[in-house]
mmCIF file with all atom_site columns, C-alpha atoms in Angstrom:
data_model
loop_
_atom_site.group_PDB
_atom_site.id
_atom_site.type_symbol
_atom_site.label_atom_id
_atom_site.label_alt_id
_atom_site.label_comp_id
_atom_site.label_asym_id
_atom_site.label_entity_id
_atom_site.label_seq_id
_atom_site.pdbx_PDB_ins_code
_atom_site.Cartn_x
_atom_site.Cartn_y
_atom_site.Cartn_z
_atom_site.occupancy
_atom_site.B_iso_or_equiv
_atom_site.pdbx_formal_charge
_atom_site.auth_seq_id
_atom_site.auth_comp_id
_atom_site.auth_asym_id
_atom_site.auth_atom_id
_atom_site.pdbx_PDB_model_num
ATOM 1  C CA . UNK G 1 1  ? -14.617 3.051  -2.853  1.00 56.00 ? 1  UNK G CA 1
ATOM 2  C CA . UNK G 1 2  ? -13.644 0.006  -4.227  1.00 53.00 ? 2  UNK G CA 1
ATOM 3  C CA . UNK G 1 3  ? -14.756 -0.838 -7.893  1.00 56.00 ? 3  UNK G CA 1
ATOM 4  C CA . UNK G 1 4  ? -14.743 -4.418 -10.101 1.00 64.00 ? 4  UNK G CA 1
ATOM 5  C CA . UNK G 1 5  ? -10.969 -5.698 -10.849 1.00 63.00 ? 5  UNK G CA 1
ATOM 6  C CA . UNK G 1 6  ? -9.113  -2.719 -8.590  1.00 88.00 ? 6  UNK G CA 1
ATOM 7  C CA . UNK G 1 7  ? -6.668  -2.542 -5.901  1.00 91.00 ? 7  UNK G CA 1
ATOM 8  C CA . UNK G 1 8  ? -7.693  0.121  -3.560  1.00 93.00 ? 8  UNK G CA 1
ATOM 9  C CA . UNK G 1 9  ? -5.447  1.150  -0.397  1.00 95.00 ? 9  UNK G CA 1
ATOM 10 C CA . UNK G 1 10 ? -6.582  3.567  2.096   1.00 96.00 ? 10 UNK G CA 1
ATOM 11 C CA . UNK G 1 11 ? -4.745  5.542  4.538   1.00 97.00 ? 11 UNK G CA 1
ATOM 12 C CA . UNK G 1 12 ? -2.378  3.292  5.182   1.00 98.00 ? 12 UNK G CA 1
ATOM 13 C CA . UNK G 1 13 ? 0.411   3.476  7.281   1.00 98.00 ? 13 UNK G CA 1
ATOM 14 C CA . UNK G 1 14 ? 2.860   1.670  9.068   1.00 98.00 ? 14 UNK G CA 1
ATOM 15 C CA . UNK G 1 15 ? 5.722   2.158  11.897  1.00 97.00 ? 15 UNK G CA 1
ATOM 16 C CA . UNK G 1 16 ? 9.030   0.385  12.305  1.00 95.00 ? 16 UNK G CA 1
ATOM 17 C CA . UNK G 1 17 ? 10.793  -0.103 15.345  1.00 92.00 ? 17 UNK G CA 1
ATOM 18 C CA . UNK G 1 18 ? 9.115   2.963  16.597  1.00 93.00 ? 18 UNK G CA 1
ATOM 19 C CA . UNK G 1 19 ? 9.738   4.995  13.297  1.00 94.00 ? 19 UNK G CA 1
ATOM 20 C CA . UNK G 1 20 ? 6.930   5.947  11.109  1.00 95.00 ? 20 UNK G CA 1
ATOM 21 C CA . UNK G 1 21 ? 7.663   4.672  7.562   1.00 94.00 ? 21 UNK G CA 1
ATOM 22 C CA . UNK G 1 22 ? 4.336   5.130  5.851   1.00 96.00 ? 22 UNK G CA 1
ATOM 23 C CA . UNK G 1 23 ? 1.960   7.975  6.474   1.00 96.00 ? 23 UNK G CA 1
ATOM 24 C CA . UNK G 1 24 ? -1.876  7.794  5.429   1.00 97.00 ? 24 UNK G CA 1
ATOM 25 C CA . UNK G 1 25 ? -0.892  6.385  2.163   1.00 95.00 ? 25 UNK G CA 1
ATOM 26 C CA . UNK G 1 26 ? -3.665  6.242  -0.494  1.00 95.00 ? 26 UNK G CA 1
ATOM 27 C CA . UNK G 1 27 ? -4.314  5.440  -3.861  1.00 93.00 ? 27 UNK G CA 1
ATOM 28 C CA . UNK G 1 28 ? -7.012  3.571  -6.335  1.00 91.00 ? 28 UNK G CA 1
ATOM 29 C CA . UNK G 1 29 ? -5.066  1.124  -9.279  1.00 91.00 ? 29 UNK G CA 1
ATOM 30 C CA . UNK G 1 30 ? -7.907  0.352  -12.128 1.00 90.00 ? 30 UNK G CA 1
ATOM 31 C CA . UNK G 1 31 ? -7.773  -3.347 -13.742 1.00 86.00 ? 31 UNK G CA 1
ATOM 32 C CA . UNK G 1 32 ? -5.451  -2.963 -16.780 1.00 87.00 ? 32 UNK G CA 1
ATOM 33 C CA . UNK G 1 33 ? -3.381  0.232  -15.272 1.00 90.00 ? 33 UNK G CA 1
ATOM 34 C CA . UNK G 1 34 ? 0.120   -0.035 -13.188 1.00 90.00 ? 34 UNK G CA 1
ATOM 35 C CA . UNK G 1 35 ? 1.559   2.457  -11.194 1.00 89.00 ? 35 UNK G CA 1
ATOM 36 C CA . UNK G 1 36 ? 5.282   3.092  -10.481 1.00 93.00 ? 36 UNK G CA 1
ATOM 37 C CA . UNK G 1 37 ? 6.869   3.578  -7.027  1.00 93.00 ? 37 UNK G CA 1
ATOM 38 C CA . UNK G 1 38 ? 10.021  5.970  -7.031  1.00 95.00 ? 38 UNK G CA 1
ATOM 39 C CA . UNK G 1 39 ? 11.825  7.916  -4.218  1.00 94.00 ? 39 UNK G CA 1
ATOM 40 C CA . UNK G 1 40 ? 14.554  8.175  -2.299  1.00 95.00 ? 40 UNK G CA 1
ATOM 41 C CA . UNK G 1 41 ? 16.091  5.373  -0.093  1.00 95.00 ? 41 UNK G CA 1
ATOM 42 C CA . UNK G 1 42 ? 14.567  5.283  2.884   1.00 89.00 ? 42 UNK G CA 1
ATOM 43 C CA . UNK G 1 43 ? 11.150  6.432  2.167   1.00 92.00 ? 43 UNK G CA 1
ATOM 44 C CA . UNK G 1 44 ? 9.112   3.393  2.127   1.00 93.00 ? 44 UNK G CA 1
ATOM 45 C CA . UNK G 1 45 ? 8.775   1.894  -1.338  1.00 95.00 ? 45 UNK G CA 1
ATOM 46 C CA . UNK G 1 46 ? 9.529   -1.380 -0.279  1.00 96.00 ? 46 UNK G CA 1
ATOM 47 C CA . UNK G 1 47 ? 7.667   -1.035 3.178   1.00 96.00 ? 47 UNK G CA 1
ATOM 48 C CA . UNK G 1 48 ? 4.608   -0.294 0.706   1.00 96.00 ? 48 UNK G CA 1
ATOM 49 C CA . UNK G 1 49 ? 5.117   -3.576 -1.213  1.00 95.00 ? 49 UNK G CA 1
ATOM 50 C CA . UNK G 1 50 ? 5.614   -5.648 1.782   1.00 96.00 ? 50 UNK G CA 1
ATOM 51 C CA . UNK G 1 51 ? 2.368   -4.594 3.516   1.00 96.00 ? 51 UNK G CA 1
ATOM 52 C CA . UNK G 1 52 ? 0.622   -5.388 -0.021  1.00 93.00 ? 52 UNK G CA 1
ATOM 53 C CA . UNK G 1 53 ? 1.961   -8.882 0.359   1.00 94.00 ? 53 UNK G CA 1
ATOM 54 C CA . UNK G 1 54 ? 1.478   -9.520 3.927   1.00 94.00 ? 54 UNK G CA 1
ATOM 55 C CA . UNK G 1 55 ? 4.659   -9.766 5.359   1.00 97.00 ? 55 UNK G CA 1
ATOM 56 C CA . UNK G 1 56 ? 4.078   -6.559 7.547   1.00 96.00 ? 56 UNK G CA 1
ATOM 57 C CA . UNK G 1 57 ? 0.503   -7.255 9.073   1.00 92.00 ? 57 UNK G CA 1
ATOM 58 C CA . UNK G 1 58 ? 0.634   -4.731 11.817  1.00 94.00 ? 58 UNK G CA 1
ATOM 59 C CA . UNK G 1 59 ? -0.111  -1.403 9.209   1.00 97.00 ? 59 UNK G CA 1
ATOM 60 C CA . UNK G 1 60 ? -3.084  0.712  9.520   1.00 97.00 ? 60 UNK G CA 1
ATOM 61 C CA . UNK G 1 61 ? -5.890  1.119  7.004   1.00 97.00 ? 61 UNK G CA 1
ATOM 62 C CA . UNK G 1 62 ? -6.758  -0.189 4.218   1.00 96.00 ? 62 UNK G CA 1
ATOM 63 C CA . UNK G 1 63 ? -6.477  -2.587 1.643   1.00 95.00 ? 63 UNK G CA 1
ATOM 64 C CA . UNK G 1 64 ? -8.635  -4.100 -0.649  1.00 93.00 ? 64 UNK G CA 1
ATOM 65 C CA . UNK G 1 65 ? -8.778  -5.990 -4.173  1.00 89.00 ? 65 UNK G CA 1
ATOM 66 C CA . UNK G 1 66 ? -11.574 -6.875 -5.856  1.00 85.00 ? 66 UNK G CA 1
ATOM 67 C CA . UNK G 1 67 ? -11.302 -9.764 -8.539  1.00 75.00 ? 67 UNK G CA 1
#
């Protein structure tokens, strides 16, 4: 559940040109906290950031700031 000043996605997920890049993704950032993405190539860090942004519209779930 969302909370004052918090970025909150939910089960998000998103497929490529028929590939599954991001599966059920989830996770709660608290006002005045940051988070770090890391992996491999290929395994959707940037996918993750570009659904946050709104350049890939067509994901699944949730996601929600609260100002």
């Amino acid at each position: 559940m969302i909370t004052e000043n918090t970025l909150d996605i939910t089960t998000l997920s998103l497929k490529l040109g028929g590939r599954i890049v991001l599966q059920e993704t989830s996770f709660c950032l608290p006002r005045g906290q940051s988070i770090s993405l890391k992996g491999p190539n290929g395994s959707g860090k940037t996918s993750l950031l570009r659904c946050l942004i709104g350049y890939y519209p067509d994901y699944t779930g949730e996601i929600l700031l609260s100002k």
